[in-house]
Amino acid sequence: IILANNGEDTVLFDMTPGYYSSLNCAYHELSNLNATEIDCLVITKYTTAHIASLSKSFQSQRIRRLYMPKPEGNDDYFRMTSIMECAKDNGVIVDFYEDGEELYLIDGLSARINRETISRSTAPITMISLKVGEEILTYISPSYVESNLEQDMFDAMESTDHLIFGSRGPTPKQKY
């Protein structure tokens, strides 16, 4: 999860498998920043877990707008429509983005999200570039070098001011 807050507005990027516990950690951090609402919540993939966790989030948090990737395939479409229904029931505005599209999220913050699915993974490989003024922060998920977007990754590494390489944690419920 990436949390961006400019003192007034808050954007939350969710690259997790969709578990509420991950989102809840971010919500706790928001309360430490005295943020009372989330202006934009951006998800990077559709999982079954997202349906329940976002439904719970919409009921427990003030979320103004949800950005979701355009669905790829029937499973994504089913999950997307379930999430949209929950959002609509809770007054959350829903927008969609395409890979590589620049999103203007809050005043002074834009994001570009590139995703690609590789055969050995159910989750897409993701790169997020956030631009705040002239500063760029780039997040690159694990296994990005296995995708066809490898050159985009190297280009981003040359132009970014701050770079975060994602890593995989332990398997859920596995002691470490």
mmCIF file of C-alpha atoms in Angstrom:
data_model
loop_
_atom_site.group_PDB
_atom_site.id
_atom_site.type_symbol
_atom_site.label_atom_id
_atom_site.label_comp_id
_atom_site.label_asym_id
_atom_site.label_seq_id
_atom_site.Cartn_x
_atom_site.Cartn_y
_atom_site.Cartn_z
ATOM 1 C CA ILE A 1 0.000 0.000 0.000
ATOM 2 C CA ILE A 2 1.183 3.497 -0.821
ATOM 3 C CA LEU A 3 -0.327 6.361 1.130
ATOM 4 C CA ALA A 4 -0.014 9.933 -0.206
ATOM 5 C CA ASN A 5 -1.168 12.858 1.917
ATOM 6 C CA ASN A 6 -0.523 16.543 1.239
ATOM 7 C CA GLY A 7 -1.930 17.756 4.536
ATOM 8 C CA GLU A 8 -5.441 18.197 3.117
ATOM 9 C CA ASP A 9 -6.076 15.398 0.635
ATOM 10 C CA THR A 10 -5.315 11.697 0.843
ATOM 11 C CA VAL A 11 -4.757 9.062 -1.832
ATOM 12 C CA LEU A 12 -4.382 5.369 -1.078
ATOM 13 C CA PHE A 13 -2.934 2.899 -3.610
ATOM 14 C CA ASP A 14 -3.772 -0.731 -2.918
ATOM 15 C CA MET A 15 -1.490 -3.304 -4.560
ATOM 16 C CA THR A 16 -2.353 -5.979 -1.991
ATOM 17 C CA PRO A 17 -4.303 -9.217 -2.481
ATOM 18 C CA GLY A 18 -7.291 -7.279 -1.126
ATOM 19 C CA TYR A 19 -7.350 -8.377 2.502
ATOM 20 C CA TYR A 20 -9.077 -5.961 4.865
ATOM 21 C CA SER A 21 -6.220 -6.303 7.369
ATOM 22 C CA SER A 22 -3.864 -4.620 4.882
ATOM 23 C CA LEU A 23 -6.285 -1.787 4.234
ATOM 24 C CA ASN A 24 -6.986 -1.447 7.951
ATOM 25 C CA CYS A 25 -3.274 -0.824 8.608
ATOM 26 C CA ALA A 26 -3.420 2.050 6.125
ATOM 27 C CA TYR A 27 -6.586 3.412 7.764
ATOM 28 C CA HIS A 28 -4.819 3.337 11.124
ATOM 29 C CA GLU A 29 -1.922 5.296 9.628
ATOM 30 C CA LEU A 30 -4.396 7.809 8.220
ATOM 31 C CA SER A 31 -5.771 8.433 11.689
ATOM 32 C CA ASN A 32 -2.198 9.158 12.853
ATOM 33 C CA LEU A 33 -2.076 11.858 10.125
ATOM 34 C CA ASN A 34 -5.414 13.259 11.333
ATOM 35 C CA ALA A 35 -6.929 12.454 7.933
ATOM 36 C CA THR A 36 -10.684 12.053 8.194
ATOM 37 C CA GLU A 37 -11.361 10.807 4.670
ATOM 38 C CA ILE A 38 -9.772 9.258 1.621
ATOM 39 C CA ASP A 39 -10.136 11.388 -1.489
ATOM 40 C CA CYS A 40 -9.039 8.601 -3.846
ATOM 41 C CA LEU A 41 -8.584 4.886 -3.365
ATOM 42 C CA VAL A 42 -6.814 3.237 -6.301
ATOM 43 C CA ILE A 43 -6.805 -0.534 -6.689
ATOM 44 C CA THR A 44 -4.462 -2.237 -9.147
ATOM 45 C CA LYS A 45 -6.168 -5.616 -9.491
ATOM 46 C CA TYR A 46 -9.376 -7.481 -8.813
ATOM 47 C CA THR A 47 -9.481 -10.229 -6.236
ATOM 48 C CA THR A 48 -12.381 -11.934 -4.522
ATOM 49 C CA ALA A 49 -11.057 -10.579 -1.222
ATOM 50 C CA HIS A 50 -11.451 -7.028 -2.533
ATOM 51 C CA ILE A 51 -15.231 -7.447 -2.711
ATOM 52 C CA ALA A 52 -15.637 -7.980 1.038
ATOM 53 C CA SER A 53 -12.812 -5.714 2.179
ATOM 54 C CA LEU A 54 -13.906 -2.760 0.030
ATOM 55 C CA SER A 55 -17.521 -3.242 1.101
ATOM 56 C CA LYS A 56 -16.383 -3.057 4.720
ATOM 57 C CA SER A 57 -14.121 -0.093 3.908
ATOM 58 C CA PHE A 58 -16.923 1.864 2.242
ATOM 59 C CA GLN A 59 -19.006 1.404 5.387
ATOM 60 C CA SER A 60 -16.269 2.219 7.912
ATOM 61 C CA GLN A 61 -14.292 4.927 6.081
ATOM 62 C CA ARG A 62 -15.203 8.088 4.202
ATOM 63 C CA ILE A 63 -13.976 7.311 0.672
ATOM 64 C CA ARG A 64 -14.882 9.843 -2.005
ATOM 65 C CA ARG A 65 -13.643 8.186 -5.208
ATOM 66 C CA LEU A 66 -12.493 4.713 -6.250
ATOM 67 C CA TYR A 67 -10.262 4.140 -9.278
ATOM 68 C CA MET A 68 -10.219 0.645 -10.757
ATOM 69 C CA PRO A 69 -8.429 -0.825 -13.782
ATOM 70 C CA LYS A 70 -10.548 -1.716 -16.778
ATOM 71 C CA PRO A 71 -11.454 -5.390 -16.262
ATOM 72 C CA GLU A 72 -9.754 -8.140 -18.227
ATOM 73 C CA GLY A 73 -11.909 -11.236 -18.566
ATOM 74 C CA ASN A 74 -15.034 -12.569 -16.911
ATOM 75 C CA ASP A 75 -13.574 -12.976 -13.413
ATOM 76 C CA ASP A 76 -12.445 -9.342 -13.322
ATOM 77 C CA TYR A 77 -15.802 -8.223 -14.690
ATOM 78 C CA PHE A 78 -17.728 -10.104 -11.992
ATOM 79 C CA ARG A 79 -15.524 -8.712 -9.213
ATOM 80 C CA MET A 80 -15.673 -5.213 -10.713
ATOM 81 C CA THR A 81 -19.481 -5.173 -10.835
ATOM 82 C CA SER A 82 -19.700 -6.419 -7.228
ATOM 83 C CA ILE A 83 -17.318 -3.682 -6.074
ATOM 84 C CA MET A 84 -19.211 -1.055 -8.099
ATOM 85 C CA GLU A 85 -22.505 -2.022 -6.451
ATOM 86 C CA CYS A 86 -20.954 -1.680 -2.988
ATOM 87 C CA ALA A 87 -19.419 1.670 -3.927
ATOM 88 C CA LYS A 88 -22.696 2.995 -5.334
ATOM 89 C CA ASP A 89 -24.604 1.888 -2.220
ATOM 90 C CA ASN A 90 -22.173 3.928 -0.107
ATOM 91 C CA GLY A 91 -21.976 7.062 -2.267
ATOM 92 C CA VAL A 92 -18.488 6.394 -3.631
ATOM 93 C CA ILE A 93 -17.772 7.704 -7.142
ATOM 94 C CA VAL A 94 -16.173 5.067 -9.379
ATOM 95 C CA ASP A 95 -13.744 5.789 -12.215
ATOM 96 C CA PHE A 96 -11.761 3.436 -14.425
ATOM 97 C CA TYR A 97 -8.264 3.754 -15.795
ATOM 98 C CA GLU A 98 -6.350 2.111 -18.589
ATOM 99 C CA ASP A 99 -2.769 0.943 -18.276
ATOM 100 C CA GLY A 100 -0.364 3.805 -18.892
ATOM 101 C CA GLU A 101 -3.027 6.494 -18.548
ATOM 102 C CA GLU A 102 -2.106 9.478 -16.394
ATOM 103 C CA LEU A 103 -4.541 9.954 -13.514
ATOM 104 C CA TYR A 104 -4.923 13.403 -11.962
ATOM 105 C CA LEU A 105 -5.955 12.412 -8.466
ATOM 106 C CA ILE A 106 -5.684 15.421 -6.161
ATOM 107 C CA ASP A 107 -4.214 18.868 -6.473
ATOM 108 C CA GLY A 108 -0.552 18.442 -7.374
ATOM 109 C CA LEU A 109 -0.531 14.623 -7.535
ATOM 110 C CA SER A 110 -0.806 12.497 -10.631
ATOM 111 C CA ALA A 111 -0.129 8.808 -11.170
ATOM 112 C CA ARG A 112 0.619 6.506 -14.077
ATOM 113 C CA ILE A 113 -0.026 2.801 -13.570
ATOM 114 C CA ASN A 114 1.342 0.080 -15.855
ATOM 115 C CA ARG A 115 0.265 -3.512 -15.350
ATOM 116 C CA GLU A 116 0.857 -6.786 -17.109
ATOM 117 C CA THR A 117 -0.048 -10.351 -16.248
ATOM 118 C CA ILE A 118 2.582 -13.037 -16.562
ATOM 119 C CA SER A 119 1.764 -16.712 -16.969
ATOM 120 C CA ARG A 120 3.048 -17.911 -13.594
ATOM 121 C CA SER A 121 1.117 -15.353 -11.550
ATOM 122 C CA THR A 122 -2.547 -14.594 -10.997
ATOM 123 C CA ALA A 123 -1.770 -11.012 -9.985
ATOM 124 C CA PRO A 124 -0.564 -8.458 -12.501
ATOM 125 C CA ILE A 125 2.937 -7.076 -12.347
ATOM 126 C CA THR A 126 2.553 -3.389 -11.458
ATOM 127 C CA MET A 127 4.551 -0.180 -11.763
ATOM 128 C CA ILE A 128 3.158 3.035 -10.305
ATOM 129 C CA SER A 129 4.790 6.399 -10.928
ATOM 130 C CA LEU A 130 3.568 9.223 -8.719
ATOM 131 C CA LYS A 131 4.352 12.795 -9.671
ATOM 132 C CA VAL A 132 4.184 15.555 -7.068
ATOM 133 C CA GLY A 133 5.327 18.858 -8.535
ATOM 134 C CA GLU A 134 8.604 17.956 -10.217
ATOM 135 C CA GLU A 135 9.354 14.999 -7.913
ATOM 136 C CA ILE A 136 8.630 11.454 -9.094
ATOM 137 C CA LEU A 137 8.289 8.381 -6.886
ATOM 138 C CA THR A 138 8.124 5.004 -8.624
ATOM 139 C CA TYR A 139 6.966 1.720 -7.129
ATOM 140 C CA ILE A 140 7.908 -1.467 -9.007
ATOM 141 C CA SER A 141 6.294 -4.725 -7.937
ATOM 142 C CA PRO A 142 8.136 -8.023 -7.644
ATOM 143 C CA SER A 143 8.777 -9.954 -10.860
ATOM 144 C CA TYR A 144 8.541 -6.861 -13.068
ATOM 145 C CA VAL A 145 11.670 -7.947 -14.951
ATOM 146 C CA GLU A 146 9.750 -11.041 -16.096
ATOM 147 C CA SER A 147 7.211 -8.933 -17.966
ATOM 148 C CA ASN A 148 7.251 -7.355 -21.406
ATOM 149 C CA LEU A 149 7.389 -3.981 -19.662
ATOM 150 C CA GLU A 150 10.996 -4.416 -18.566
ATOM 151 C CA GLN A 151 12.186 -1.497 -20.729
ATOM 152 C CA ASP A 152 9.514 0.753 -19.190
ATOM 153 C CA MET A 153 10.943 -0.180 -15.802
ATOM 154 C CA PHE A 154 14.476 0.810 -16.822
ATOM 155 C CA ASP A 155 13.207 4.072 -18.315
ATOM 156 C CA ALA A 156 11.334 4.861 -15.104
ATOM 157 C CA MET A 157 14.399 4.054 -13.013
ATOM 158 C CA GLU A 158 16.371 6.669 -14.955
ATOM 159 C CA SER A 159 13.779 9.401 -14.519
ATOM 160 C CA THR A 160 12.527 8.804 -10.975
ATOM 161 C CA ASP A 161 13.690 10.667 -7.883
ATOM 162 C CA HIS A 162 12.603 7.961 -5.447
ATOM 163 C CA LEU A 163 12.369 4.249 -6.177
ATOM 164 C CA ILE A 164 10.606 1.512 -4.228
ATOM 165 C CA PHE A 165 11.046 -2.123 -5.226
ATOM 166 C CA GLY A 166 8.222 -4.255 -3.904
ATOM 167 C CA SER A 167 8.952 -7.582 -2.317
ATOM 168 C CA ARG A 168 6.920 -10.557 -1.373
ATOM 169 C CA GLY A 169 6.336 -11.190 2.261
ATOM 170 C CA PRO A 170 5.735 -14.497 3.933
ATOM 171 C CA THR A 171 2.800 -16.603 2.842
ATOM 172 C CA PRO A 172 -0.331 -15.493 4.735
ATOM 173 C CA LYS A 173 -0.706 -17.321 8.053
ATOM 174 C CA GLN A 174 2.831 -18.704 7.750
ATOM 175 C CA LYS A 175 5.095 -17.961 10.698
ATOM 176 C CA TYR A 176 8.317 -16.147 9.904
#
